[in-house]
PDB file of C-alpha atoms in Angstrom:
ATOM      1  CA  SER A   1      -0.018   0.208  -0.138  1.00 55.00           C
ATOM      2  CA  ARG A   2       1.146   3.465  -0.572  1.00 75.00           C
ATOM      3  CA  CYS A   3      -0.667   4.600   2.659  1.00 81.00           C
ATOM      4  CA  GLN A   4       1.849   5.155   5.314  1.00 83.00           C
ATOM      5  CA  VAL A   5      -0.792   4.571   8.358  1.00 78.00           C
ATOM      6  CA  LEU A   6      -1.777   1.187   6.473  1.00 76.00           C
ATOM      7  CA  THR A   7       1.739   0.154   6.396  1.00 77.00           C
ATOM      8  CA  ASP A   8       2.580   1.007   9.894  1.00 74.00           C
ATOM      9  CA  LEU A   9      -0.393  -0.617  11.087  1.00 70.00           C
ATOM     10  CA  ALA A  10       0.118  -3.870   9.504  1.00 72.00           C
ATOM     11  CA  SER A  11       3.882  -3.735  10.417  1.00 73.00           C
ATOM     12  CA  ASN A  12       2.952  -3.264  14.152  1.00 73.00           C
ATOM     13  CA  LEU A  13       0.270  -5.780  14.114  1.00 70.00           C
ATOM     14  CA  PHE A  14       2.449  -8.281  12.338  1.00 71.00           C
ATOM     15  CA  ALA A  15       5.035  -7.536  15.384  1.00 73.00           C
ATOM     16  CA  HIS A  16       2.247  -8.073  17.895  1.00 68.00           C
ATOM     17  CA  ILE A  17       0.973 -11.389  16.626  1.00 71.00           C
ATOM     18  CA  HIS A  18       4.798 -12.647  16.227  1.00 73.00           C
ATOM     19  CA  TRP A  19       5.493 -11.826  19.768  1.00 70.00           C
ATOM     20  CA  ILE A  20       2.393 -13.434  21.087  1.00 68.00           C
ATOM     21  CA  ARG A  21       3.154 -16.629  19.082  1.00 71.00           C
ATOM     22  CA  THR A  22       6.513 -16.785  20.305  1.00 72.00           C
ATOM     23  CA  LYS A  23       5.356 -16.443  23.845  1.00 67.00           C
ATOM     24  CA  ALA A  24       2.491 -18.409  23.959  1.00 64.00           C
ATOM     25  CA  ALA A  25       4.413 -21.401  22.242  1.00 63.00           C
ATOM     26  CA  GLY A  26       6.473 -21.484  25.186  1.00 63.00           C
ATOM     27  CA  PHE A  27       3.630 -22.647  27.406  1.00 68.00           C
ATOM     28  CA  GLN A  28       3.204 -26.369  27.339  1.00 68.00           C
ATOM     29  CA  ASP A  29      -0.105 -26.282  28.123  1.00 72.00           C
ATOM     30  CA  ARG A  30      -1.094 -23.705  25.383  1.00 74.00           C
ATOM     31  CA  PHE A  31       0.434 -26.456  22.803  1.00 74.00           C
ATOM     32  CA  LYS A  32      -2.185 -29.030  23.249  1.00 78.00           C
ATOM     33  CA  VAL A  33      -5.081 -26.361  22.992  1.00 81.00           C
ATOM     34  CA  ALA A  34      -3.482 -24.782  19.891  1.00 81.00           C
ATOM     35  CA  HIS A  35      -2.973 -27.830  18.250  1.00 81.00           C
ATOM     36  CA  SER A  36      -6.400 -29.217  18.790  1.00 88.00           C
ATOM     37  CA  GLY A  37      -8.077 -25.811  17.726  1.00 88.00           C
ATOM     38  CA  HIS A  38      -5.796 -26.068  14.378  1.00 87.00           C
ATOM     39  CA  VAL A  39      -7.064 -29.582  13.692  1.00 91.00           C
ATOM     40  CA  ALA A  40     -10.485 -28.631  13.995  1.00 93.00           C
ATOM     41  CA  ILE A  41     -10.138 -25.860  11.846  1.00 91.00           C
ATOM     42  CA  ILE A  42      -8.385 -27.767   9.240  1.00 91.00           C
ATOM     43  CA  GLU A  43     -11.075 -30.395   9.151  1.00 94.00           C
ATOM     44  CA  ALA A  44     -13.750 -28.167   8.579  1.00 93.00           C
ATOM     45  CA  LEU A  45     -11.749 -26.739   5.650  1.00 92.00           C
ATOM     46  CA  ALA A  46     -11.096 -30.132   4.466  1.00 93.00           C
ATOM     47  CA  ASN A  47     -15.029 -30.940   4.518  1.00 94.00           C
ATOM     48  CA  ARG A  48     -15.583 -27.632   2.768  1.00 93.00           C
ATOM     49  CA  ASP A  49     -17.564 -26.255   5.339  1.00 94.00           C
ATOM     50  CA  PRO A  50     -17.095 -22.518   5.746  1.00 92.00           C
ATOM     51  CA  GLU A  51     -19.496 -21.771   8.289  1.00 95.00           C
ATOM     52  CA  LEU A  52     -17.935 -24.255  10.640  1.00 95.00           C
ATOM     53  CA  ALA A  53     -14.213 -23.171   9.653  1.00 93.00           C
ATOM     54  CA  GLU A  54     -15.485 -19.617  10.693  1.00 93.00           C
ATOM     55  CA  ARG A  55     -16.804 -20.699  14.066  1.00 96.00           C
ATOM     56  CA  ARG A  56     -13.823 -22.806  15.034  1.00 94.00           C
ATOM     57  CA  MET A  57     -11.615 -20.094  14.007  1.00 91.00           C
ATOM     58  CA  ARG A  58     -13.379 -17.697  16.124  1.00 94.00           C
ATOM     59  CA  GLN A  59     -13.314 -19.651  18.892  1.00 94.00           C
ATOM     60  CA  HIS A  60      -9.647 -20.445  18.390  1.00 89.00           C
ATOM     61  CA  ILE A  61      -9.185 -16.853  18.512  1.00 88.00           C
ATOM     62  CA  GLU A  62     -11.151 -16.284  21.623  1.00 91.00           C
ATOM     63  CA  ILE A  63      -9.571 -19.080  23.629  1.00 88.00           C
ATOM     64  CA  LEU A  64      -6.177 -17.431  22.652  1.00 82.00           C
ATOM     65  CA  ALA A  65      -7.222 -13.906  23.671  1.00 84.00           C
ATOM     66  CA  GLN A  66      -8.414 -15.414  27.002  1.00 87.00           C
ATOM     67  CA  TYR A  67      -4.979 -17.051  27.697  1.00 82.00           C
ATOM     68  CA  ILE A  68      -3.215 -13.999  26.638  1.00 78.00           C
ATOM     69  CA  ASP A  69      -5.571 -11.788  29.124  1.00 81.00           C
ATOM     70  CA  GLU A  70      -4.527 -14.421  32.062  1.00 83.00           C
ATOM     71  CA  HIS A  71      -0.893 -14.916  31.315  1.00 77.00           C
ATOM     72  CA  MET A  72       0.492 -11.895  29.723  1.00 71.00           C
ATOM     73  CA  GLN A  73       0.628  -8.143  29.864  1.00 68.00           C
ATOM     74  CA  PHE A  74       1.584  -5.620  27.261  1.00 62.00           C
ATOM     75  CA  PRO A  75       3.209  -2.396  28.954  1.00 54.00           C
ATOM     76  CA  ALA A  76       3.580   0.519  26.823  1.00 54.00           C
ATOM     77  CA  GLU A  77       7.464   0.041  26.634  1.00 54.00           C
ATOM     78  CA  GLY A  78       7.396  -3.492  25.652  1.00 55.00           C
ATOM     79  CA  PHE A  79       5.920  -6.959  26.303  1.00 49.00           C
ATOM     80  CA  THR A  80       6.299  -9.100  29.346  1.00 50.00           C
ATOM     81  CA  GLN A  81       5.019 -12.298  30.791  1.00 48.00           C
ATOM     82  CA  LYS A  82       2.747 -12.228  34.055  1.00 48.00           C
TER      83      LYS A  82
END
């Protein structure tokens, strides 16, 4: 995009997502939940069921958001684990 605001937003979003994945992957309890969520999404896609795939993806994101709220904090100057 030629829009600097969108470019910056996308860049920051990628950095946040990367940080979350890196930190959350270090928690063994999170791995099992994430893996089962990914399998459920893939199964819905393989069965060509877009509505089910969407529901499973939303559920996966909501579970991750709850996990992040419970285990991580995002201070203004950087990210740390709780």
